[in-house]
Short mmCIF file of C-alpha atoms and ligand atoms in Angstrom, two decimals:
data_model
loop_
_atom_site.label_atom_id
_atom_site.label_comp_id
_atom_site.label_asym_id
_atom_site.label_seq_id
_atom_site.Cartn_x
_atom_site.Cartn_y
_atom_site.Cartn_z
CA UNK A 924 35.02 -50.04 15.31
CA UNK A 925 37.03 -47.45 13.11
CA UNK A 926 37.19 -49.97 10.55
CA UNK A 927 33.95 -50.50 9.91
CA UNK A 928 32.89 -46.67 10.63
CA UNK A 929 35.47 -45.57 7.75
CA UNK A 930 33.97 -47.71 5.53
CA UNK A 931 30.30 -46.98 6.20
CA UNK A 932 31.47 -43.54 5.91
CA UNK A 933 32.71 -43.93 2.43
CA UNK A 934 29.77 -45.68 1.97
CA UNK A 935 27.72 -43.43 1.91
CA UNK A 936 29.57 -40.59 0.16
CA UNK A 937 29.56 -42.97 -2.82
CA UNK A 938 25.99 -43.18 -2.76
CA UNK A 939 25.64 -39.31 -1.97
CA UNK A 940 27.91 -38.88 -5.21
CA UNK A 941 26.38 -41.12 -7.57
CA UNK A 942 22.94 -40.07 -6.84
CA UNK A 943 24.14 -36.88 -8.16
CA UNK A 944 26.49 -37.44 -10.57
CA UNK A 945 25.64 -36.28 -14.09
CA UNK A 946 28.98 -35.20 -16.04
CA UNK A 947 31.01 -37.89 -17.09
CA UNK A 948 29.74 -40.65 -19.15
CA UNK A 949 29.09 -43.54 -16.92
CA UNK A 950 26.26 -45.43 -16.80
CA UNK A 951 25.63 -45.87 -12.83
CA UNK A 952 22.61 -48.14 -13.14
CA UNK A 953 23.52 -51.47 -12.84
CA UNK A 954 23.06 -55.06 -11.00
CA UNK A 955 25.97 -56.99 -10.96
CA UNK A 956 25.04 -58.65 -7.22
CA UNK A 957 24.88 -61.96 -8.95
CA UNK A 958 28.99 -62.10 -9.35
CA UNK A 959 29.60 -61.15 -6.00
CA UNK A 960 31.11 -64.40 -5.12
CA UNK A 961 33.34 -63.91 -7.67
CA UNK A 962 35.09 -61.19 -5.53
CA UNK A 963 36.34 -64.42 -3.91
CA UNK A 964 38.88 -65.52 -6.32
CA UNK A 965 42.18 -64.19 -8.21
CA UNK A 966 40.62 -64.20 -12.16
CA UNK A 967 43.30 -63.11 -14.34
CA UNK A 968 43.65 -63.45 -17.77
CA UNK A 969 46.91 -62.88 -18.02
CA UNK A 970 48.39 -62.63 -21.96
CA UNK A 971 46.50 -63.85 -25.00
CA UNK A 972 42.70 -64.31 -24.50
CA UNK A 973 42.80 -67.13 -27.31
CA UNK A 974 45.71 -68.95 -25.95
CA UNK A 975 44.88 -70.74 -22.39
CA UNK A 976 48.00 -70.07 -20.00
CA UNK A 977 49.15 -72.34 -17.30
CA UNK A 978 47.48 -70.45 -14.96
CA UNK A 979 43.87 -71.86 -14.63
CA UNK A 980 41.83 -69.44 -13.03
CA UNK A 981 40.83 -66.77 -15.55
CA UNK A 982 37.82 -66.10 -17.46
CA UNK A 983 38.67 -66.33 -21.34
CA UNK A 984 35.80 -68.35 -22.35
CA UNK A 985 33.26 -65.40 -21.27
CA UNK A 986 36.28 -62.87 -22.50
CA UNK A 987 35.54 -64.19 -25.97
CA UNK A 988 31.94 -64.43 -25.96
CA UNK A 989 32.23 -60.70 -25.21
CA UNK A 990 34.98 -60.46 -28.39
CA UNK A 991 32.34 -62.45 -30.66
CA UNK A 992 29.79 -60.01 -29.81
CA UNK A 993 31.22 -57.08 -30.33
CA UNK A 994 32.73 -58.49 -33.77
CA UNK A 995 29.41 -59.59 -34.47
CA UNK A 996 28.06 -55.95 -33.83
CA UNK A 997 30.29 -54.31 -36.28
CA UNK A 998 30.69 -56.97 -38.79
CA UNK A 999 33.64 -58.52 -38.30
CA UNK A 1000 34.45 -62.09 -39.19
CA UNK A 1001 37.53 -62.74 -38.64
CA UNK A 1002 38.61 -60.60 -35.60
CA UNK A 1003 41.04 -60.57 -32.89
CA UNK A 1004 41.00 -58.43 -29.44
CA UNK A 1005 40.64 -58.77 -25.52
CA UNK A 1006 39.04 -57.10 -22.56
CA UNK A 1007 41.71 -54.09 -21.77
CA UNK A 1008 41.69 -51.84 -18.59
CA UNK A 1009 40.07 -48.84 -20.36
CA UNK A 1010 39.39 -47.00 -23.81
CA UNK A 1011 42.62 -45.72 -23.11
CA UNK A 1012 44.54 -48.79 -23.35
CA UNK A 1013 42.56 -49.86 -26.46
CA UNK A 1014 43.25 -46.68 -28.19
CA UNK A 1015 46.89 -47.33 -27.38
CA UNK A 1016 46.75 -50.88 -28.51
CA UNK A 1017 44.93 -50.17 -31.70
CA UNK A 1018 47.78 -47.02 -32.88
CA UNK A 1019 50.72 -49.49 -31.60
CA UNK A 1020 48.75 -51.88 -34.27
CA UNK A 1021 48.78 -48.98 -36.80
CA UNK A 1022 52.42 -48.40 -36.14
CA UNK A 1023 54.08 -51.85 -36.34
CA UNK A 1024 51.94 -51.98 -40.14
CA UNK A 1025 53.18 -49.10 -41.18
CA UNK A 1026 56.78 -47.89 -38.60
CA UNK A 1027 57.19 -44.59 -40.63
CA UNK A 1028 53.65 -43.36 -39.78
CA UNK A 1029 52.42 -40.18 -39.04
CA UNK A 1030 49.59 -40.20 -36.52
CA UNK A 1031 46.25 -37.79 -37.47
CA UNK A 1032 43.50 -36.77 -35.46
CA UNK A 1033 41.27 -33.83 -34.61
CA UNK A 1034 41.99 -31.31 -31.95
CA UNK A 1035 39.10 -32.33 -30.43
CA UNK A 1036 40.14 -35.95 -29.83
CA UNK A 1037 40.47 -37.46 -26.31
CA UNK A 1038 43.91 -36.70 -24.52
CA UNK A 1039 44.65 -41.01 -24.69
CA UNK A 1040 45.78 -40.33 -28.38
CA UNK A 1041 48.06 -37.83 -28.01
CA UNK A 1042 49.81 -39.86 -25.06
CA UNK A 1043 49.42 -42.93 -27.73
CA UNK A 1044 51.66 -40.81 -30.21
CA UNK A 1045 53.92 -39.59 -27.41
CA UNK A 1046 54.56 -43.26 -25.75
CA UNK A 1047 55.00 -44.99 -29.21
CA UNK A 1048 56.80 -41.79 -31.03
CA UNK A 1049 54.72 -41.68 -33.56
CA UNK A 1050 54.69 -37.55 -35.36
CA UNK A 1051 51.27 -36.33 -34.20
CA UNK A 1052 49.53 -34.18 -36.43
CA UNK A 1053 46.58 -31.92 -35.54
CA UNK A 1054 43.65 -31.80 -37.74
CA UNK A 1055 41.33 -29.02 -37.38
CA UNK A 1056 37.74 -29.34 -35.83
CA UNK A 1057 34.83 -28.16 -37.11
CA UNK A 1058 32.35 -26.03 -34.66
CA UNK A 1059 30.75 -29.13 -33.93
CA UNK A 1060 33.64 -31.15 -32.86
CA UNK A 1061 33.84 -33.26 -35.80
CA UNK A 1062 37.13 -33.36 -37.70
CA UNK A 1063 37.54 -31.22 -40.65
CA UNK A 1064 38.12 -33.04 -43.48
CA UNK A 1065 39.59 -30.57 -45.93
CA UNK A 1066 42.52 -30.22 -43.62
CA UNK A 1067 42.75 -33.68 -43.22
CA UNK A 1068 42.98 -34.18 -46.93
CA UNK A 1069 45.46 -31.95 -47.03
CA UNK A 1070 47.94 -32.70 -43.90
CA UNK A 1071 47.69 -36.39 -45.41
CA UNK A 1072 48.82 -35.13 -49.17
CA UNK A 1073 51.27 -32.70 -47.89
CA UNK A 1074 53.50 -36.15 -46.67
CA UNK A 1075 53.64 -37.17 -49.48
CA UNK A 1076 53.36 -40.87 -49.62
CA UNK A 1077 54.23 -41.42 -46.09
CA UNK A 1078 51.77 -43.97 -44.55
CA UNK A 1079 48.87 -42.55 -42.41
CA UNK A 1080 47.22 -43.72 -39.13
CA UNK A 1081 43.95 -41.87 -38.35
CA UNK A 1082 41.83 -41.52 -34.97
CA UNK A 1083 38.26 -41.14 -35.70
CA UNK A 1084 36.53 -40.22 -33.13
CA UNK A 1085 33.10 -42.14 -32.70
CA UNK A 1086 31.87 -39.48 -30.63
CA UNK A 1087 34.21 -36.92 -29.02
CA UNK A 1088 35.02 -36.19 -25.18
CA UNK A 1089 33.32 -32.97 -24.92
CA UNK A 1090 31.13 -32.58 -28.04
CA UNK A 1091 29.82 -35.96 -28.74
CA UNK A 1092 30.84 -35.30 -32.41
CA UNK A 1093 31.20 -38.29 -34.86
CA UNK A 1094 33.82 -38.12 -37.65
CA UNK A 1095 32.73 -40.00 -40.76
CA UNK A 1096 34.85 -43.39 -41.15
CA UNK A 1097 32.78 -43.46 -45.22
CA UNK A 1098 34.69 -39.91 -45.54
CA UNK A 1099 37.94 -40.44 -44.09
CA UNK A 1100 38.46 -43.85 -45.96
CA UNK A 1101 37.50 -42.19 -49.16
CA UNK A 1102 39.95 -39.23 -48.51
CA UNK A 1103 42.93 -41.52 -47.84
CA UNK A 1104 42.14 -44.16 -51.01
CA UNK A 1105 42.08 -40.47 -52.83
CA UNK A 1106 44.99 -39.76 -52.05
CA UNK A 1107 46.71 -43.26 -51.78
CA UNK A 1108 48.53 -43.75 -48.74
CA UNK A 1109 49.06 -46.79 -46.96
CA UNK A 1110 46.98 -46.68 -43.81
CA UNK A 1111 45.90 -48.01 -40.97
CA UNK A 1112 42.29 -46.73 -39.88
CA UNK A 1113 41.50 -46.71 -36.07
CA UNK A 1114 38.44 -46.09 -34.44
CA UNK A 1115 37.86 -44.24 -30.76
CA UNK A 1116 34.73 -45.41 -29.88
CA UNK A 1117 34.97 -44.89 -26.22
CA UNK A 1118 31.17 -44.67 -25.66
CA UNK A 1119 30.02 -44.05 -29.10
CA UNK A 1120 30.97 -47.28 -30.08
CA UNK A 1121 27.79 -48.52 -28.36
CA UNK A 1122 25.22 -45.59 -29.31
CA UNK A 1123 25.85 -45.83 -33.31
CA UNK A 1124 24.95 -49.28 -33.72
CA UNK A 1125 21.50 -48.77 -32.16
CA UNK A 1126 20.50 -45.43 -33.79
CA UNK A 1127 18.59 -45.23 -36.87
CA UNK A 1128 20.40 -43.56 -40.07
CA UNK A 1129 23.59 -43.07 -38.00
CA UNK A 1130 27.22 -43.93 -39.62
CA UNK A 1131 27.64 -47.55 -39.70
CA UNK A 1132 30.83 -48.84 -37.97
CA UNK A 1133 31.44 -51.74 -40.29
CA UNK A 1134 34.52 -53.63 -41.11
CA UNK A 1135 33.19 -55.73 -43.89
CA UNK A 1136 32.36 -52.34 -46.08
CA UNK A 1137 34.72 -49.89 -44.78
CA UNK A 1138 38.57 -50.52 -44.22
CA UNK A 1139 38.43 -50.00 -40.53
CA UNK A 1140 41.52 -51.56 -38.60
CA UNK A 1141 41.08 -51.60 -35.09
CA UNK A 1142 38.23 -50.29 -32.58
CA UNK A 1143 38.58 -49.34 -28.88
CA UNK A 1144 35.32 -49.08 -26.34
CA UNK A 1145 35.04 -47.87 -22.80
CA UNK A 1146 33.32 -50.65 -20.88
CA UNK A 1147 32.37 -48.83 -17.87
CA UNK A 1148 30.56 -45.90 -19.97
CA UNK A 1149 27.54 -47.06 -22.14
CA UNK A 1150 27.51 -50.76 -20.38
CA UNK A 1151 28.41 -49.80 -16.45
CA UNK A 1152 30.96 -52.01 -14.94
CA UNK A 1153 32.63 -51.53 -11.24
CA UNK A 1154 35.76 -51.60 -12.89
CA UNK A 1155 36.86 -49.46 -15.40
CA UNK A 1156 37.27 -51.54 -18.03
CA UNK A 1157 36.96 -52.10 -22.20
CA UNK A 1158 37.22 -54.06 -25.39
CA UNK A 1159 39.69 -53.63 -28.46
CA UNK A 1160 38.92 -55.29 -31.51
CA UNK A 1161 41.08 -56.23 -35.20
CA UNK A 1162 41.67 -57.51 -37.95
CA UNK A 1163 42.94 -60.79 -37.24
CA UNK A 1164 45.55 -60.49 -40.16
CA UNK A 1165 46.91 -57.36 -39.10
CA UNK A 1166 47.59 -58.88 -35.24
CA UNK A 1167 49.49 -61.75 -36.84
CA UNK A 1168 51.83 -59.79 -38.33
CA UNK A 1169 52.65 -58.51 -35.33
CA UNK A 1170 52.34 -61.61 -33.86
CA UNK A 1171 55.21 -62.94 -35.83
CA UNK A 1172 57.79 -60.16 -34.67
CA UNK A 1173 56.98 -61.43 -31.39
CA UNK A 1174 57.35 -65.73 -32.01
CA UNK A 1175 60.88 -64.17 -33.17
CA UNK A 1176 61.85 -62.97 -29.63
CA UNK A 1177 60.22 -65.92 -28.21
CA UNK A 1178 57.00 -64.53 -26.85
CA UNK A 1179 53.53 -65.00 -27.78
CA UNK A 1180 52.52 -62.30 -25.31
CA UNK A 1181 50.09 -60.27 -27.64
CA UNK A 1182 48.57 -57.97 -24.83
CA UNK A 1183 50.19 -54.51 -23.81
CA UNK A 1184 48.89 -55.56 -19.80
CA UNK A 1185 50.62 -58.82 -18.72
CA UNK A 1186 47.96 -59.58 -16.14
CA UNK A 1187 44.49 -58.36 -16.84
CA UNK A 1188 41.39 -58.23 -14.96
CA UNK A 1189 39.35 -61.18 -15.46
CA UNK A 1190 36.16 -60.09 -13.09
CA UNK A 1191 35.82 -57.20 -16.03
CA UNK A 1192 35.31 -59.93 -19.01
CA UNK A 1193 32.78 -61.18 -16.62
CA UNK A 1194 31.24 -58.36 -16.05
CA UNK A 1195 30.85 -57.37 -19.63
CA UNK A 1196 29.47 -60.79 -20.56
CA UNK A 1197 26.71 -60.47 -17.58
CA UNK A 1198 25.88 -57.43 -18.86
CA UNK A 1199 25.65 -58.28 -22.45
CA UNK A 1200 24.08 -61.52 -21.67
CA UNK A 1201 21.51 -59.77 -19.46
CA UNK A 1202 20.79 -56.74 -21.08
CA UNK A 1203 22.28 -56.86 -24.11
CA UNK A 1204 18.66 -57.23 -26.14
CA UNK A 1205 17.53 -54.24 -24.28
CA UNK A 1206 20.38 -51.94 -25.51
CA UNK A 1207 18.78 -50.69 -28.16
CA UNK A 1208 15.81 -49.17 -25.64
CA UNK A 1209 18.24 -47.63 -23.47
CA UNK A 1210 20.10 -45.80 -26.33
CA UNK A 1211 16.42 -44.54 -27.23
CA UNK A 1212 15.51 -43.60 -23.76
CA UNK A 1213 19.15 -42.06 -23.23
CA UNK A 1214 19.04 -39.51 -26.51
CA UNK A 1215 15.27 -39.11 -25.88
CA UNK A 1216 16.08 -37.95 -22.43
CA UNK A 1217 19.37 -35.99 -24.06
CA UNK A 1218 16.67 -34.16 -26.49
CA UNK A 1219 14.55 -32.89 -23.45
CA UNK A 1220 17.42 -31.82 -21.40
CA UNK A 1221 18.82 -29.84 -24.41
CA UNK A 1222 15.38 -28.22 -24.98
CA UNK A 1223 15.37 -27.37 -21.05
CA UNK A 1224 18.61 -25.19 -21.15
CA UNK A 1225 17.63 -23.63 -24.50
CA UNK A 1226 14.48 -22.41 -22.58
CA UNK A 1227 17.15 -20.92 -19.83
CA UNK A 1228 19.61 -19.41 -22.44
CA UNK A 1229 22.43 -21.25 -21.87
CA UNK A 1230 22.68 -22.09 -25.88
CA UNK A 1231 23.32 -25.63 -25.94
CA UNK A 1232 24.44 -27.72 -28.42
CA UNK A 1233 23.47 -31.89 -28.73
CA UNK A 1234 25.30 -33.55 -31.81
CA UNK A 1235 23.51 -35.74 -34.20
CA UNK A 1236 23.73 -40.02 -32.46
CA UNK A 1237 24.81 -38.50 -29.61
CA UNK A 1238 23.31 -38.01 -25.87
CA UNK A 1239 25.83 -35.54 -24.22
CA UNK A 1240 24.30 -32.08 -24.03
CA UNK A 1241 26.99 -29.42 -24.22
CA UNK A 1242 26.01 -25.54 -22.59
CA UNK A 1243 27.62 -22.58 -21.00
CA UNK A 1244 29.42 -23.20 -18.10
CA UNK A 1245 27.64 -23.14 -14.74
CA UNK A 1246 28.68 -21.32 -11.35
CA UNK A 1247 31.73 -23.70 -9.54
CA UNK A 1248 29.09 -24.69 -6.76
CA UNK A 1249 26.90 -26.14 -9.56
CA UNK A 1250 29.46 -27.84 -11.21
CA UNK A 1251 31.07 -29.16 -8.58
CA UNK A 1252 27.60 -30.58 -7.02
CA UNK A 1253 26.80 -32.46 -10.56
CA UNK A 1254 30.13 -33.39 -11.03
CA UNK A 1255 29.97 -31.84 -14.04
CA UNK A 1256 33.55 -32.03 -16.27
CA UNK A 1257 34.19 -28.40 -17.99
CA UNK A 1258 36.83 -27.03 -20.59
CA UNK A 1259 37.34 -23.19 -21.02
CA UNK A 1260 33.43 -21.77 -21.14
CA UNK A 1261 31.89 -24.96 -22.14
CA UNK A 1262 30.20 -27.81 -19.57
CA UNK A 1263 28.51 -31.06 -20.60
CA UNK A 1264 26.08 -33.48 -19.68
CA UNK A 1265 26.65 -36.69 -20.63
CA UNK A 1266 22.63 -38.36 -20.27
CA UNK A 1267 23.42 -42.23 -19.17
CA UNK A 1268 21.05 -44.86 -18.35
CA UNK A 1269 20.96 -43.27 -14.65
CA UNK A 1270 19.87 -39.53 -15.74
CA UNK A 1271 16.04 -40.01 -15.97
CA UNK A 1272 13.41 -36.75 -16.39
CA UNK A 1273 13.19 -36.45 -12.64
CA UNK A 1274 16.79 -35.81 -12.20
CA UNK A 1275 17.50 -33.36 -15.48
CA UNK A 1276 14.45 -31.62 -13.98
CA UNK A 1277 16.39 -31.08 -10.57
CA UNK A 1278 19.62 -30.24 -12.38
CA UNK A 1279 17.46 -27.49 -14.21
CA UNK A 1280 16.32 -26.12 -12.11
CA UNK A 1281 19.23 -25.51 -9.77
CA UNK A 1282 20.51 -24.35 -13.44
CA UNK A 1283 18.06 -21.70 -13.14
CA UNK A 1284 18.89 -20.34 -10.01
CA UNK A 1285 15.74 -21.47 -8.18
CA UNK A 1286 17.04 -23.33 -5.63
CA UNK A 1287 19.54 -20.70 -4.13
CA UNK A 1288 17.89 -20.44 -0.85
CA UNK A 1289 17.33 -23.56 -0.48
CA UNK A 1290 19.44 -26.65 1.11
CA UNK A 1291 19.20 -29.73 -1.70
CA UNK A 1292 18.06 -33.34 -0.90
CA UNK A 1293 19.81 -36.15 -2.58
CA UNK A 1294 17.97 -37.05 -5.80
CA UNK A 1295 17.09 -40.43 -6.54
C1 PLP B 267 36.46 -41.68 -22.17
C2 PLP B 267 37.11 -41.59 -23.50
C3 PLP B 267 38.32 -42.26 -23.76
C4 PLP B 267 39.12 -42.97 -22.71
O1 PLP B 267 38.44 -43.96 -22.11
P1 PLP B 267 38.85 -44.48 -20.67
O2 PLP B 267 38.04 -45.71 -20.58
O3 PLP B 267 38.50 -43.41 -19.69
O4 PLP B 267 40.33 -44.74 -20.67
C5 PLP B 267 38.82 -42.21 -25.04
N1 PLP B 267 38.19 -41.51 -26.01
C6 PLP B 267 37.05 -40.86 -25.79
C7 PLP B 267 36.41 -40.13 -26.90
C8 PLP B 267 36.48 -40.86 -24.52
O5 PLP B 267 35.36 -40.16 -24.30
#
């Protein structure tokens, strides 16, 4: 039947691929089997994860379990967020936050940062301004100092980058927050913690991402990188007392719609909880065994000469780009000369030994076998 053929077809090209798959930063290993019969019903979540709608089947109470824990995780009491569609729609969330606090804004962030902030600036017309990078990836905080001052006292709202795209570079939230009280701007502080949200917690001596010490406004994580989720998916996190000044704007119109989705995926809250739930005591391990495993691969392509570079708390491996064939077999994501490897929970020794040595040219002659 050419239904079912298509589909077993696809099938197994999605195996093929993900047995494979090595540059983007998803973790691939995961058992979510048990919430299959979920697939069986219409969860949405649809507006305000704290405020129960009239529709009844959604998933809020596992939504804000999820919340709790991630407030919990970077010590904040008295939070407010929800489950949003990707880091992309938390970043936007978090600079919309930044903007209604402070309307005359001007929106900073390294020329490294992830292309979701610049479309942030460009959907909510916010003036972008381009910080310099340092060779590392991580933001350059002279410049920053200085594009800030050189506004005078117009308010600031600031990206940080908890780990960038290509570099896995961290900009310091301690150092940023101490250049803007220097220089004594209103701001609003937002983190991009897209997958680095979920390595710094669990590494030893790395920058703490902590509301109670540092004035942090808003955080945005990836839910389908670090934890794995079918769905693309992630969290946003604030201040409580910054979302209910927005909040009021919105009473005013007659809304209490708080979200920037109307309907929102409810099987992805549940997914996160499972996961957290599940695994969530084990996190800390896989962090080790992913920036272990990050450590070896980086020492593997130093032996090849292919001078690559691994950023303090980070796990993706950044080296000279590879022939086309290569990078299109590993999937592997590349910008000018540069390619990365981004090692996930699925990348074990086995498979960084395969990708090394197709790296060094030793499999030419050779057809490949999948790699499990
Ligand atoms: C992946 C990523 C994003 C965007 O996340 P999506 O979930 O793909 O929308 C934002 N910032 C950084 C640094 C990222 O790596």
């Amino acid at each position: 039947m050419a239904l079912a053929a298509r589909l077993d077809a696809f099938r197994r090209r999605c195996d093929e691929l993900t047995s494979l798959h090595a540059g983007y930063p998803y973790n691939l290993a995961y058992d979510y089997t048990p919430l299959l019969p979920f697939f069986q019903y219409t969860i949405n979540n649809l507006g305000d994860p704290y405020v129960n709608g009239n529709y009844g089947i959604h998933s809020r109470e596992f939504e804000r379990e999820c919340l709790a824990w991630f407030a919990r995780l970077y010590g904040l009491e008295d939070h407010w967020g929800y489950v949003t569609s990707c880091g992309t729609e938390g970043n936007l969330y978090g600079i919309f936050l930044g903007r209604e606090r402070y309307p005359d804004a001007a929106l900073y962030f390294s020329r490294d940062t992830h292309y979701s902030v610049h479309k942030a600036a460009r959907l909510l017309q916010i003036a972008p301004v381009a910080i310099d990078s340092q060779s590392n990836g991580e933001i350059d905080y002279a410049d920053l100092e200085a594009q800030v001052a050189r506004r005078g006292s117009r308010p600031a709202i600031v990206n940080v980058n908890l780990g960038t795209t290509l570099k896995g570079a961290v900009d310091r939230i301690d150092r940023v927050a101490t250049i803007l009280d220097g220089v004594g701007v209103p701001f609003h502080l937002h983190c991009d913690g897209a997958l680095g949200g979920l390595l710094l917690p669990y590494i030893q001596g790395s920058p703490a991402i902590d509301f109670t010490n540092y004035p942090i406004g808003s955080i945005a994580v990836s839910g389908h990188k670090f934890i794995g989720s079918p769905i693309p998916c992630g969290i946003v996190l604030a201040r409580r007392a910054h979302v209910k000044q927005i909040e009021t704007a919105i009473e005013y119109i007659g809304s209490t719609d708080t979200t920037i989705m109307g309907s929102r995926q409810g099987l992805a809250a549940l997914f996160l909880w499972y996961a957290i739930t599940d695994r969530g005591d084990r996190f800390a391990e896989e962090v080790a065994t992913c920036v272990g495993n990050a450590e070896y691969l980086r020492d593997g392509l130093a032996e090849l000469g292919l001078d690559p570079l691994l950023n303090a708390w980070s796990n993706t491996v950044v080296f000279r780009k590879p022939s086309a064939d290569l990078c299109r077999t590993w999937q592997l994501a590349t910008q000018g000369e540069l390619a990365h490897v981004v090692v996930m929970q699925n990348i074990g020794r086995t498979k960084i030994d395969s990708l090394l040595e197709d790296l060094s040219g030793a499999r030419d002659r050779q057809p490949r076998a999948a790699v499990s």
